[in-house]
C-alpha positions as protocol buffer text, in pm:
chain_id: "A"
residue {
  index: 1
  type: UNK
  ca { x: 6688 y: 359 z: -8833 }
}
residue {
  index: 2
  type: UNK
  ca { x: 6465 y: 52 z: -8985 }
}
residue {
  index: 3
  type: UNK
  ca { x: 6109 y: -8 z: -8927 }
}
residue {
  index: 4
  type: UNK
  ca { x: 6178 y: -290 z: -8702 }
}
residue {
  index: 5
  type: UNK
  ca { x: 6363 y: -101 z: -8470 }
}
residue {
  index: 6
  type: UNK
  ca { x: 6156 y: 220 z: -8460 }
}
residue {
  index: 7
  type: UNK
  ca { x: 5889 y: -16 z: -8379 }
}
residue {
  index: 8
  type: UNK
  ca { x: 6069 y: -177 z: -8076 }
}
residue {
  index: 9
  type: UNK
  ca { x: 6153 y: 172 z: -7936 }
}
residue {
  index: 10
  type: UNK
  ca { x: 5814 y: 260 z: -7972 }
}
residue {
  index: 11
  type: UNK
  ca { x: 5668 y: -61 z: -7793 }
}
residue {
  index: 12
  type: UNK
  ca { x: 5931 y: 46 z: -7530 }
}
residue {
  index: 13
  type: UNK
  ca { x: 5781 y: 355 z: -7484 }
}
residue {
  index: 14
  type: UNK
  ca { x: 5440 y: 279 z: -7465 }
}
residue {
  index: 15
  type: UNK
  ca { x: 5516 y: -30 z: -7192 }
}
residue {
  index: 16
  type: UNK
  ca { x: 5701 y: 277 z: -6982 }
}
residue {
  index: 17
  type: UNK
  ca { x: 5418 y: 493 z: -7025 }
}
residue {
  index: 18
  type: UNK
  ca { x: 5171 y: 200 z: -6921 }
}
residue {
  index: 19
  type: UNK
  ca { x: 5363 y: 105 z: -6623 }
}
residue {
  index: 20
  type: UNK
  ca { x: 5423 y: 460 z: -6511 }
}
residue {
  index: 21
  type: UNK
  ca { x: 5078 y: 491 z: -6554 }
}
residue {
  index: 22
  type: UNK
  ca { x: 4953 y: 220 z: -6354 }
}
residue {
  index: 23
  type: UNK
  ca { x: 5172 y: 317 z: -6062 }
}
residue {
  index: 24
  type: UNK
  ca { x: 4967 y: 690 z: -6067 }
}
residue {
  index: 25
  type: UNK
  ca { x: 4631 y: 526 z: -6053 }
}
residue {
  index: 26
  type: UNK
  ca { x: 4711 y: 306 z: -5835 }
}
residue {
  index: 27
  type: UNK
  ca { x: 4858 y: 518 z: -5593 }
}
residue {
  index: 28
  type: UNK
  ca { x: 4577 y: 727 z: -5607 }
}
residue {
  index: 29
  type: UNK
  ca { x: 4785 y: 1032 z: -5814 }
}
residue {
  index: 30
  type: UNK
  ca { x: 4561 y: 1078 z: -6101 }
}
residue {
  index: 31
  type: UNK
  ca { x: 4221 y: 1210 z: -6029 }
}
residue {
  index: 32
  type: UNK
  ca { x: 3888 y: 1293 z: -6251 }
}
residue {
  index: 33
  type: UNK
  ca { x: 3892 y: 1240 z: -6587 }
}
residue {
  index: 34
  type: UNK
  ca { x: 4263 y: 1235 z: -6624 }
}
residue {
  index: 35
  type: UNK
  ca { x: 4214 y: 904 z: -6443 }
}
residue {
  index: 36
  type: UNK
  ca { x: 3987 y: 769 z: -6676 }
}
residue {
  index: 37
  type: UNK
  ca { x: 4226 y: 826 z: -6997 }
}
residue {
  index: 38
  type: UNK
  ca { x: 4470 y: 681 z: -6762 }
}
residue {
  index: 39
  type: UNK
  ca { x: 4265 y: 300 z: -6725 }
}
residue {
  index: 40
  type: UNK
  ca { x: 4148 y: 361 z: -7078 }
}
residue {
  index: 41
  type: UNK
  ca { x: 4543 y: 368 z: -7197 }
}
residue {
  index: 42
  type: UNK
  ca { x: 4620 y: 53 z: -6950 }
}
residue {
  index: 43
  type: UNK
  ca { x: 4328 y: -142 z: -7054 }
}
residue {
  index: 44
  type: UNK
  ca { x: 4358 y: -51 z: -7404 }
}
residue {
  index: 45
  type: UNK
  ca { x: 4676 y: 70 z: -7501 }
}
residue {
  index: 46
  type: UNK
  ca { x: 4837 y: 381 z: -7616 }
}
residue {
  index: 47
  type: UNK
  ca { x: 4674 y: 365 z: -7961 }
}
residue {
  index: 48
  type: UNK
  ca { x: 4355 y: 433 z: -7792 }
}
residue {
  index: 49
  type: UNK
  ca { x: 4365 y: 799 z: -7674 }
}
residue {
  index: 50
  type: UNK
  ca { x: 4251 y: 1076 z: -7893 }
}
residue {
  index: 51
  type: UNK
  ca { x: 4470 y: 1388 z: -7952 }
}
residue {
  index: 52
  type: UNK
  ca { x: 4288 y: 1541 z: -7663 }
}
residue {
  index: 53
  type: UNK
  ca { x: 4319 y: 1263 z: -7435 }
}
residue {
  index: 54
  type: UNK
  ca { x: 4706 y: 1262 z: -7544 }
}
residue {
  index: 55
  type: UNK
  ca { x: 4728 y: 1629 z: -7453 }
}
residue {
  index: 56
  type: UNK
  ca { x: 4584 y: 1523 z: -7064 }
}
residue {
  index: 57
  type: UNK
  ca { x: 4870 y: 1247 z: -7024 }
}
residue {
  index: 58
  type: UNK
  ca { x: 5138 y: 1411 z: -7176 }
}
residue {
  index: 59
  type: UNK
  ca { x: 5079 y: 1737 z: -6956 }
}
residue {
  index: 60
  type: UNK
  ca { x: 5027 y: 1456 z: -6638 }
}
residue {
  index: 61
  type: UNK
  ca { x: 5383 y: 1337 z: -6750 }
}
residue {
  index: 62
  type: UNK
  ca { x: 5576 y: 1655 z: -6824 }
}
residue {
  index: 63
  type: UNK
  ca { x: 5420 y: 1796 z: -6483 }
}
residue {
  index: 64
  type: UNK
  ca { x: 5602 y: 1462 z: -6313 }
}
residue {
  index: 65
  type: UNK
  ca { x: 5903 y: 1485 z: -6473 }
}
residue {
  index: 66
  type: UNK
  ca { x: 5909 y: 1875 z: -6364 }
}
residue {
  index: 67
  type: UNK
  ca { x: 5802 y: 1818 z: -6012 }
}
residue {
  index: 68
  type: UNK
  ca { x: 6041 y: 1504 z: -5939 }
}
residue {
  index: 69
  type: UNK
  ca { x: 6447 y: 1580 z: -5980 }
}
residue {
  index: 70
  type: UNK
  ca { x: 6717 y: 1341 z: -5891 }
}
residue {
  index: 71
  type: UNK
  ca { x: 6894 y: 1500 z: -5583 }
}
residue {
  index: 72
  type: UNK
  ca { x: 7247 y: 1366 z: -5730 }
}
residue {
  index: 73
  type: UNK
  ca { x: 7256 y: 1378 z: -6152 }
}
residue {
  index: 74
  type: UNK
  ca { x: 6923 y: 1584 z: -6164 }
}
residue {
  index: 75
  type: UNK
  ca { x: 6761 y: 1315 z: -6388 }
}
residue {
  index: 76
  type: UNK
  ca { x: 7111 y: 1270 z: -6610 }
}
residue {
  index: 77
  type: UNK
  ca { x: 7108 y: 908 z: -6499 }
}
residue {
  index: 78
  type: UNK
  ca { x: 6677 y: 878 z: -6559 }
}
residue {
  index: 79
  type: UNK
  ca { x: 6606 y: 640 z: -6886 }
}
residue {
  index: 80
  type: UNK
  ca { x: 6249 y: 557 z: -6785 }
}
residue {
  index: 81
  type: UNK
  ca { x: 5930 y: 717 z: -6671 }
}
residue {
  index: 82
  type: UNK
  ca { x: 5901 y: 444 z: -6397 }
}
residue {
  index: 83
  type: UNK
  ca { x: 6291 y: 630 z: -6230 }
}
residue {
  index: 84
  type: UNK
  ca { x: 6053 y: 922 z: -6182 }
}
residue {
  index: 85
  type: UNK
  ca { x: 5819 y: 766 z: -5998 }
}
residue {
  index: 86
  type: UNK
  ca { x: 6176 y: 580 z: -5837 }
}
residue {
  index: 87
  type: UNK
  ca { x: 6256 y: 1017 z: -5709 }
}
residue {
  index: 88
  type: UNK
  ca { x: 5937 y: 1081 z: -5569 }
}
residue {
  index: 89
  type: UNK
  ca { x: 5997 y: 777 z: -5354 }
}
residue {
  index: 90
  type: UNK
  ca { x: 6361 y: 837 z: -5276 }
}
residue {
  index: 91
  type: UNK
  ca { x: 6486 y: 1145 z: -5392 }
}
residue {
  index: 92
  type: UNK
  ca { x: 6761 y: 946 z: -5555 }
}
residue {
  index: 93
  type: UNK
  ca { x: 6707 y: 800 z: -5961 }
}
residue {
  index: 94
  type: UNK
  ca { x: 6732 y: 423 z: -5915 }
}
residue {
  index: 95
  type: UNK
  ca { x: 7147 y: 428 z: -6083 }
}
residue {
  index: 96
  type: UNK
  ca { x: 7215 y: 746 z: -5829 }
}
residue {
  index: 97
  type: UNK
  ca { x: 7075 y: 476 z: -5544 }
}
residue {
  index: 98
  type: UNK
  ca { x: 7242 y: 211 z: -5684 }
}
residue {
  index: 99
  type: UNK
  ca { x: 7569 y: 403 z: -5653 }
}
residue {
  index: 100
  type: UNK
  ca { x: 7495 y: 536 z: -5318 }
}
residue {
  index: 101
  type: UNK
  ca { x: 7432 y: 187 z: -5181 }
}
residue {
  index: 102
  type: UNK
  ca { x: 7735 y: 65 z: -5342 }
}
residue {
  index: 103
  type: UNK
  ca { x: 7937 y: 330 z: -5142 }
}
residue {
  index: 104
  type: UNK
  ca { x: 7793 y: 240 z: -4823 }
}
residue {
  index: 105
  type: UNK
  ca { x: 7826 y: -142 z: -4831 }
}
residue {
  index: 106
  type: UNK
  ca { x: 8259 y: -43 z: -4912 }
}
């Protein structure tokens, strides 16, 4: 894969991990210092956390992921952090939802 497009995927990834992130503090789902890292990585990007501080959002993440399972594809359908936060809501990943609408309006 080039440079150019490794670099995409990895802006990608840190704009999912930013929004997904802002949803949790603003919802009120990240507490203590777990919050903190959480404003520090919105306000100042993913660049910014130390290894620790890595360790605290990736466990925050993995623990999401874990806790929140499609009801229909369990998370086969999920291509961003932001669907999880889509489950907790619905139960359904936002394609599953999509499809289940779909359904219903036939």
């Amino acid at each position: 894969m080039g440079r150019a497009k490794q670099a995409m995927m990895d802006n990608e990834e840190n704009n999912d991990l930013i929004d997904f992130l802002k949803e949790l503090v603003e919802t009120d789902e990240i507490k203590g210092a777990a919050n903190g890292i959480a404003k520090q990585v919105i306000d100042k990007g993913v660049d910014s956390m130390s290894p620790k501080q890595k360790t605290v959002i990736d466990n925050i993440v993995e623990e999401y992921k874990n806790k929140n399972v499609c009801e229909r594809c369990t998370n086969g359908n999920v291509s961003a952090l932001t669907d999880y936060l889509f489950i907790a809501e619905n139960g359904l990943c936002p394609m599953c939802e999509y499809d289940r609408e779909k359904i219903m309006r036939e």
